[in-house]
Amino acid sequence: MMSNSDEKPRNELYEERVSQARVVRKIVFFSVIGFFIIGIIFFISAYFYVKNTLGPVDVDNPQEVEVTIPIGSTANQIGTILEDEGLVRNGTMFRYYVRYKNESGFQAGDYALSTSMTMDEIIQELKEGKILQEPELVFTVPEGRWLEDIAAIIANETDHTEEEVMELLTDEEYIEGLIDQYSMLTDDILVEDIRYALEGYLFPARYDFIDEQPSIESMVEAMLGGTQSVLEEFAAEVEESEYTIHELLTLASIIEREAQKSEDRYLISGVLYNRLDRGMRLQVDPTVSYAIGEHRYMTTYADTEVDSPYNTYRYAGIPIGPIASPGKDSIRAALLPEETDALYFYARYNGEVIYNETYEEHNRTHQTYRNEWVEAQNEEAEE
């Protein structure tokens, strides 16, 4: 039988627990309210901060500012320039805003911008390219060219010699400095057996220069900026890829050399991915030409035996580095391959690409159309 003295402590203990529970509930309630209020304050503050950052720097006392946007400037570089000139409050916010809105196509040149302009107005102005001064030098670098070819183009369009251009493009100290400047450049380009560190990184495009004789550095860095801009545009796809930027540009360079039509770039990319996924050698002729160091119409069996880390007939996986400068469409194709069951493709001389799922089908295609390349090679030899 329980005594009254035993029952009393138990009642007191129960009441004490009830009281503690009430206190805990109050603490939780007020903590939730506190976090809710802090959250509201944070979002309101963030909203006004972003609104203020995207707005004009000075509406009441606007000033016109002349600003120069170099050729090939990335969104990050443009943001830094605009912030330094007092045209935007935050250059990093400019870069993120440009990426958020998927803006691209900024035009290089000298601009007259105002501190009364919003970030959207500045972006539109830079896209329309209403510059103050017409370019003195204009030239185009076509897609799929080797670095040596680009050096020749620069030499043909300027007073610089090929030797001077190549000397800069192979200068180790200069290249190491570029790695610090461009996020796309990594130590992958410094691997011992790579022919040219910057192969595949000089963007093929039209280039307009205000100076009649720009420095080699300014031209090279304009081209590097072009590739950096494209990679920033596809930043999400690059982040999701299983391959590094260096590997992706290498794939893109192969695609560029193999395909003439846009639709083929994505299908060829799909074939390359299929072969990589199965551990097959890529076995693409442009890598052999690059390994040999000669542009060739046809690849012989002897050619495929050349011992080079670029030779995809001899070595499995993605080659050691790019074999040409890929354009935007080929870079995108390397990031977004089209699904296909094909494991083989054959490019005809007229540009048509034929896809096959088995080696037997591919071999029949090869035998059917091989003479087209033989005839083309013979005609070139006669000329």
mmCIF file of C-alpha atoms in Angstrom, residues 118-369:
data_model
loop_
_atom_site.group_PDB
_atom_site.id
_atom_site.type_symbol
_atom_site.label_atom_id
_atom_site.label_comp_id
_atom_site.label_asym_id
_atom_site.label_seq_id
_atom_site.Cartn_x
_atom_site.Cartn_y
_atom_site.Cartn_z
ATOM 1 C CA THR A 118 21.035 50.250 -65.160
ATOM 2 C CA MET A 119 22.930 46.993 -65.502
ATOM 3 C CA ASP A 120 20.372 45.801 -68.085
ATOM 4 C CA GLU A 121 20.922 48.974 -70.137
ATOM 5 C CA ILE A 122 24.697 48.522 -70.006
ATOM 6 C CA ILE A 123 24.374 44.881 -71.089
ATOM 7 C CA GLN A 124 22.176 45.889 -74.025
ATOM 8 C CA GLU A 125 24.607 48.610 -75.050
ATOM 9 C CA LEU A 126 27.530 46.189 -75.016
ATOM 10 C CA LYS A 127 25.565 43.677 -77.087
ATOM 11 C CA GLU A 128 24.510 46.208 -79.719
ATOM 12 C CA GLY A 129 28.134 47.283 -80.114
ATOM 13 C CA LYS A 130 27.590 51.013 -80.611
ATOM 14 C CA ILE A 131 31.263 51.836 -80.363
ATOM 15 C CA LEU A 132 33.013 55.187 -80.635
ATOM 16 C CA GLN A 133 35.716 54.123 -83.065
ATOM 17 C CA GLU A 134 35.766 51.834 -86.082
ATOM 18 C CA PRO A 135 38.338 48.997 -86.049
ATOM 19 C CA GLU A 136 41.599 49.477 -87.931
ATOM 20 C CA LEU A 137 42.362 45.756 -88.241
ATOM 21 C CA VAL A 138 39.853 43.002 -88.973
ATOM 22 C CA PHE A 139 40.614 39.337 -89.625
ATOM 23 C CA THR A 140 38.947 35.969 -89.136
ATOM 24 C CA VAL A 141 40.236 32.737 -87.653
ATOM 25 C CA PRO A 142 38.184 29.845 -89.144
ATOM 26 C CA GLU A 143 37.104 26.877 -87.034
ATOM 27 C CA GLY A 144 39.270 23.781 -86.891
ATOM 28 C CA ARG A 145 42.650 25.412 -87.525
ATOM 29 C CA TRP A 146 45.896 24.249 -85.919
ATOM 30 C CA LEU A 147 47.781 26.678 -83.714
ATOM 31 C CA GLU A 148 50.471 26.964 -86.404
ATOM 32 C CA ASP A 149 47.799 27.968 -88.923
ATOM 33 C CA ILE A 150 46.531 30.687 -86.576
ATOM 34 C CA ALA A 151 50.061 32.002 -86.186
ATOM 35 C CA ALA A 152 50.273 32.215 -89.999
ATOM 36 C CA ILE A 153 46.953 34.122 -90.154
ATOM 37 C CA ILE A 154 48.210 36.655 -87.609
ATOM 38 C CA ALA A 155 51.457 37.051 -89.544
ATOM 39 C CA ASN A 156 49.602 37.555 -92.837
ATOM 40 C CA GLU A 157 47.345 40.241 -91.350
ATOM 41 C CA THR A 158 49.973 42.147 -89.350
ATOM 42 C CA ASP A 159 53.631 43.129 -89.400
ATOM 43 C CA HIS A 160 54.472 40.323 -86.966
ATOM 44 C CA THR A 161 56.287 37.277 -88.348
ATOM 45 C CA GLU A 162 55.208 33.678 -87.795
ATOM 46 C CA GLU A 163 58.390 33.114 -85.834
ATOM 47 C CA GLU A 164 57.540 35.976 -83.459
ATOM 48 C CA VAL A 165 54.009 34.689 -82.945
ATOM 49 C CA MET A 166 55.137 31.113 -82.341
ATOM 50 C CA GLU A 167 57.884 32.298 -80.005
ATOM 51 C CA LEU A 168 55.248 33.885 -77.751
ATOM 52 C CA LEU A 169 52.832 30.954 -78.059
ATOM 53 C CA THR A 170 55.539 28.565 -76.851
ATOM 54 C CA ASP A 171 57.040 30.814 -74.164
ATOM 55 C CA GLU A 172 56.750 28.826 -70.913
ATOM 56 C CA GLU A 173 56.882 31.865 -68.645
ATOM 57 C CA TYR A 174 54.144 33.603 -70.646
ATOM 58 C CA ILE A 175 51.965 30.479 -70.630
ATOM 59 C CA GLU A 176 52.351 30.034 -66.870
ATOM 60 C CA GLY A 177 51.219 33.636 -66.442
ATOM 61 C CA LEU A 178 48.143 32.916 -68.570
ATOM 62 C CA ILE A 179 47.212 30.001 -66.299
ATOM 63 C CA ASP A 180 46.899 32.487 -63.439
ATOM 64 C CA GLN A 181 44.762 34.751 -65.619
ATOM 65 C CA TYR A 182 42.283 32.286 -67.172
ATOM 66 C CA SER A 183 40.372 29.753 -65.075
ATOM 67 C CA MET A 184 40.009 27.389 -68.057
ATOM 68 C CA LEU A 185 43.782 26.957 -68.257
ATOM 69 C CA THR A 186 45.212 24.337 -65.909
ATOM 70 C CA ASP A 187 48.442 22.405 -65.524
ATOM 71 C CA ASP A 188 46.960 19.897 -68.018
ATOM 72 C CA ILE A 189 48.351 22.084 -70.804
ATOM 73 C CA LEU A 190 51.886 21.740 -69.412
ATOM 74 C CA VAL A 191 52.114 17.950 -69.750
ATOM 75 C CA GLU A 192 55.467 17.062 -71.279
ATOM 76 C CA ASP A 193 54.312 15.423 -74.533
ATOM 77 C CA ILE A 194 51.790 18.121 -75.518
ATOM 78 C CA ARG A 195 52.880 19.735 -78.780
ATOM 79 C CA TYR A 196 51.523 23.215 -78.054
ATOM 80 C CA ALA A 197 50.128 24.206 -74.671
ATOM 81 C CA LEU A 198 47.559 26.618 -76.127
ATOM 82 C CA GLU A 199 46.403 24.358 -78.969
ATOM 83 C CA GLY A 200 42.592 24.327 -78.966
ATOM 84 C CA TYR A 201 42.270 27.332 -76.652
ATOM 85 C CA LEU A 202 42.478 30.104 -79.290
ATOM 86 C CA PHE A 203 38.870 30.760 -80.233
ATOM 87 C CA PRO A 204 37.989 30.841 -83.948
ATOM 88 C CA ALA A 205 36.052 34.023 -84.744
ATOM 89 C CA ARG A 206 36.206 37.425 -86.425
ATOM 90 C CA TYR A 207 38.447 39.849 -84.574
ATOM 91 C CA ASP A 208 38.233 43.645 -84.783
ATOM 92 C CA PHE A 209 41.088 45.700 -83.378
ATOM 93 C CA ILE A 210 41.118 49.450 -82.801
ATOM 94 C CA ASP A 211 44.912 49.498 -83.233
ATOM 95 C CA GLU A 212 46.229 48.951 -86.732
ATOM 96 C CA GLN A 213 49.111 46.875 -85.370
ATOM 97 C CA PRO A 214 48.034 45.345 -82.043
ATOM 98 C CA SER A 215 50.543 43.415 -79.967
ATOM 99 C CA ILE A 216 50.748 39.653 -80.306
ATOM 100 C CA GLU A 217 49.785 39.380 -76.631
ATOM 101 C CA SER A 218 46.565 41.353 -77.162
ATOM 102 C CA MET A 219 45.548 39.166 -80.108
ATOM 103 C CA VAL A 220 46.332 35.902 -78.339
ATOM 104 C CA GLU A 221 44.512 36.995 -75.200
ATOM 105 C CA ALA A 222 41.503 38.124 -77.242
ATOM 106 C CA MET A 223 41.277 34.583 -78.632
ATOM 107 C CA LEU A 224 41.728 33.011 -75.206
ATOM 108 C CA GLY A 225 38.996 35.294 -73.893
ATOM 109 C CA GLY A 226 36.674 34.043 -76.625
ATOM 110 C CA THR A 227 37.043 30.433 -75.494
ATOM 111 C CA GLN A 228 36.739 31.426 -71.836
ATOM 112 C CA SER A 229 33.457 33.260 -72.617
ATOM 113 C CA VAL A 230 31.964 30.202 -74.325
ATOM 114 C CA LEU A 231 32.943 27.942 -71.423
ATOM 115 C CA GLU A 232 31.416 30.401 -68.962
ATOM 116 C CA GLU A 233 28.208 30.359 -71.014
ATOM 117 C CA PHE A 234 28.076 26.562 -70.613
ATOM 118 C CA ALA A 235 29.302 26.611 -67.003
ATOM 119 C CA ALA A 236 26.471 24.370 -65.756
ATOM 120 C CA GLU A 237 27.141 21.733 -68.413
ATOM 121 C CA VAL A 238 30.891 21.853 -67.746
ATOM 122 C CA GLU A 239 30.252 21.367 -64.018
ATOM 123 C CA GLU A 240 28.030 18.335 -64.658
ATOM 124 C CA SER A 241 30.440 16.697 -67.121
ATOM 125 C CA GLU A 242 32.560 13.728 -66.093
ATOM 126 C CA TYR A 243 35.425 15.188 -68.117
ATOM 127 C CA THR A 244 37.772 18.111 -67.443
ATOM 128 C CA ILE A 245 37.720 21.300 -69.531
ATOM 129 C CA HIS A 246 40.932 20.145 -71.221
ATOM 130 C CA GLU A 247 39.347 16.813 -72.153
ATOM 131 C CA LEU A 248 36.149 18.494 -73.336
ATOM 132 C CA LEU A 249 38.069 20.876 -75.595
ATOM 133 C CA THR A 250 40.004 17.905 -76.936
ATOM 134 C CA LEU A 251 36.756 16.123 -77.812
ATOM 135 C CA ALA A 252 35.391 19.359 -79.289
ATOM 136 C CA SER A 253 38.487 19.723 -81.484
ATOM 137 C CA ILE A 254 38.006 16.192 -82.853
ATOM 138 C CA ILE A 255 34.333 16.924 -83.540
ATOM 139 C CA GLU A 256 35.306 20.162 -85.304
ATOM 140 C CA ARG A 257 37.749 18.367 -87.587
ATOM 141 C CA GLU A 258 35.313 15.553 -88.403
ATOM 142 C CA ALA A 259 31.989 17.356 -88.988
ATOM 143 C CA GLN A 260 30.930 19.957 -91.533
ATOM 144 C CA LYS A 261 27.271 20.225 -90.485
ATOM 145 C CA SER A 262 25.895 21.150 -87.072
ATOM 146 C CA GLU A 263 23.654 18.089 -86.737
ATOM 147 C CA ASP A 264 26.629 15.799 -87.363
ATOM 148 C CA ARG A 265 28.628 17.412 -84.560
ATOM 149 C CA TYR A 266 26.152 16.170 -81.951
ATOM 150 C CA LEU A 267 25.846 12.690 -83.457
ATOM 151 C CA ILE A 268 29.622 12.316 -83.801
ATOM 152 C CA SER A 269 29.904 13.424 -80.184
ATOM 153 C CA GLY A 270 27.427 10.680 -79.271
ATOM 154 C CA VAL A 271 29.547 8.090 -81.106
ATOM 155 C CA LEU A 272 32.716 9.267 -79.337
ATOM 156 C CA TYR A 273 30.997 9.013 -75.958
ATOM 157 C CA ASN A 274 29.734 5.529 -76.805
ATOM 158 C CA ARG A 275 33.241 4.369 -77.659
ATOM 159 C CA LEU A 276 34.714 5.932 -74.529
ATOM 160 C CA ASP A 277 32.016 4.329 -72.365
ATOM 161 C CA ARG A 278 32.862 0.914 -73.830
ATOM 162 C CA GLY A 279 36.611 1.350 -73.482
ATOM 163 C CA MET A 280 37.073 1.348 -77.259
ATOM 164 C CA ARG A 281 39.737 3.373 -79.018
ATOM 165 C CA LEU A 282 38.332 6.471 -80.689
ATOM 166 C CA GLN A 283 40.187 5.737 -83.964
ATOM 167 C CA VAL A 284 39.596 9.107 -85.633
ATOM 168 C CA ASP A 285 41.765 10.150 -88.579
ATOM 169 C CA PRO A 286 42.290 13.842 -87.658
ATOM 170 C CA THR A 287 44.243 12.764 -84.572
ATOM 171 C CA VAL A 288 46.602 10.802 -86.801
ATOM 172 C CA SER A 289 47.137 13.804 -89.084
ATOM 173 C CA TYR A 290 47.946 15.909 -86.053
ATOM 174 C CA ALA A 291 50.292 13.237 -84.705
ATOM 175 C CA ILE A 292 52.141 13.180 -88.022
ATOM 176 C CA GLY A 293 52.048 16.958 -88.332
ATOM 177 C CA GLU A 294 50.541 17.028 -91.831
ATOM 178 C CA HIS A 295 47.037 17.749 -93.134
ATOM 179 C CA ARG A 296 46.065 14.626 -95.095
ATOM 180 C CA TYR A 297 43.085 13.571 -97.150
ATOM 181 C CA MET A 298 43.543 9.899 -96.297
ATOM 182 C CA THR A 299 45.032 7.908 -93.442
ATOM 183 C CA THR A 300 47.068 4.838 -94.321
ATOM 184 C CA TYR A 301 47.637 1.789 -92.137
ATOM 185 C CA ALA A 302 51.239 2.887 -91.655
ATOM 186 C CA ASP A 303 50.009 6.283 -90.449
ATOM 187 C CA THR A 304 47.877 4.667 -87.755
ATOM 188 C CA GLU A 305 50.983 2.978 -86.348
ATOM 189 C CA VAL A 306 52.773 6.263 -85.531
ATOM 190 C CA ASP A 307 53.758 6.324 -81.858
ATOM 191 C CA SER A 308 52.156 9.501 -80.521
ATOM 192 C CA PRO A 309 49.867 10.223 -77.539
ATOM 193 C CA TYR A 310 47.637 12.024 -80.062
ATOM 194 C CA ASN A 311 47.149 8.851 -82.127
ATOM 195 C CA THR A 312 43.723 7.463 -81.180
ATOM 196 C CA TYR A 313 44.318 4.341 -83.285
ATOM 197 C CA ARG A 314 47.185 3.338 -81.029
ATOM 198 C CA TYR A 315 46.137 4.736 -77.641
ATOM 199 C CA ALA A 316 42.749 4.416 -75.932
ATOM 200 C CA GLY A 317 40.835 7.249 -74.299
ATOM 201 C CA ILE A 318 40.843 10.957 -74.980
ATOM 202 C CA PRO A 319 44.111 12.202 -76.523
ATOM 203 C CA ILE A 320 46.643 14.184 -74.542
ATOM 204 C CA GLY A 321 45.281 17.509 -75.814
ATOM 205 C CA PRO A 322 43.232 19.319 -78.481
ATOM 206 C CA ILE A 323 44.175 18.893 -82.131
ATOM 207 C CA ALA A 324 42.627 22.149 -83.414
ATOM 208 C CA SER A 325 40.590 25.171 -82.321
ATOM 209 C CA PRO A 326 36.919 24.195 -81.934
ATOM 210 C CA GLY A 327 34.061 26.654 -82.480
ATOM 211 C CA LYS A 328 31.150 27.232 -80.127
ATOM 212 C CA ASP A 329 28.898 24.620 -81.754
ATOM 213 C CA SER A 330 31.539 21.896 -81.428
ATOM 214 C CA ILE A 331 32.188 22.808 -77.778
ATOM 215 C CA ARG A 332 28.468 22.583 -77.111
ATOM 216 C CA ALA A 333 28.304 19.237 -78.930
ATOM 217 C CA ALA A 334 31.132 17.891 -76.752
ATOM 218 C CA LEU A 335 29.070 18.843 -73.700
ATOM 219 C CA LEU A 336 25.689 17.687 -75.049
ATOM 220 C CA PRO A 337 26.178 14.582 -77.204
ATOM 221 C CA GLU A 338 23.144 13.245 -79.027
ATOM 222 C CA GLU A 339 22.039 9.784 -77.961
ATOM 223 C CA THR A 340 22.721 7.193 -80.634
ATOM 224 C CA ASP A 341 23.344 3.456 -80.896
ATOM 225 C CA ALA A 342 26.071 4.017 -83.478
ATOM 226 C CA LEU A 343 29.658 3.074 -82.669
ATOM 227 C CA TYR A 344 31.116 4.041 -86.040
ATOM 228 C CA PHE A 345 30.881 6.940 -88.470
ATOM 229 C CA TYR A 346 32.357 7.589 -91.888
ATOM 230 C CA ALA A 347 32.734 11.068 -93.354
ATOM 231 C CA ARG A 348 32.359 11.163 -97.117
ATOM 232 C CA TYR A 349 34.300 13.657 -99.238
ATOM 233 C CA ASN A 350 31.080 15.622 -99.932
ATOM 234 C CA GLY A 351 30.549 16.169 -96.192
ATOM 235 C CA GLU A 352 27.871 13.531 -95.613
ATOM 236 C CA VAL A 353 28.454 11.416 -92.508
ATOM 237 C CA ILE A 354 27.221 7.812 -92.407
ATOM 238 C CA TYR A 355 26.649 6.120 -89.037
ATOM 239 C CA ASN A 356 26.799 2.384 -88.309
ATOM 240 C CA GLU A 357 26.258 0.204 -85.257
ATOM 241 C CA THR A 358 28.566 -2.656 -86.276
ATOM 242 C CA TYR A 359 32.068 -2.868 -87.684
ATOM 243 C CA GLU A 360 30.837 -4.975 -90.609
ATOM 244 C CA GLU A 361 28.432 -2.203 -91.683
ATOM 245 C CA HIS A 362 31.109 0.421 -91.183
ATOM 246 C CA ASN A 363 33.626 -1.547 -93.272
ATOM 247 C CA ARG A 364 31.129 -1.849 -96.141
ATOM 248 C CA THR A 365 30.553 1.907 -96.007
ATOM 249 C CA HIS A 366 34.313 2.493 -96.013
ATOM 250 C CA GLN A 367 34.831 0.286 -99.061
ATOM 251 C CA THR A 368 31.932 1.941 -100.906
ATOM 252 C CA TYR A 369 33.103 5.523 -100.552
#
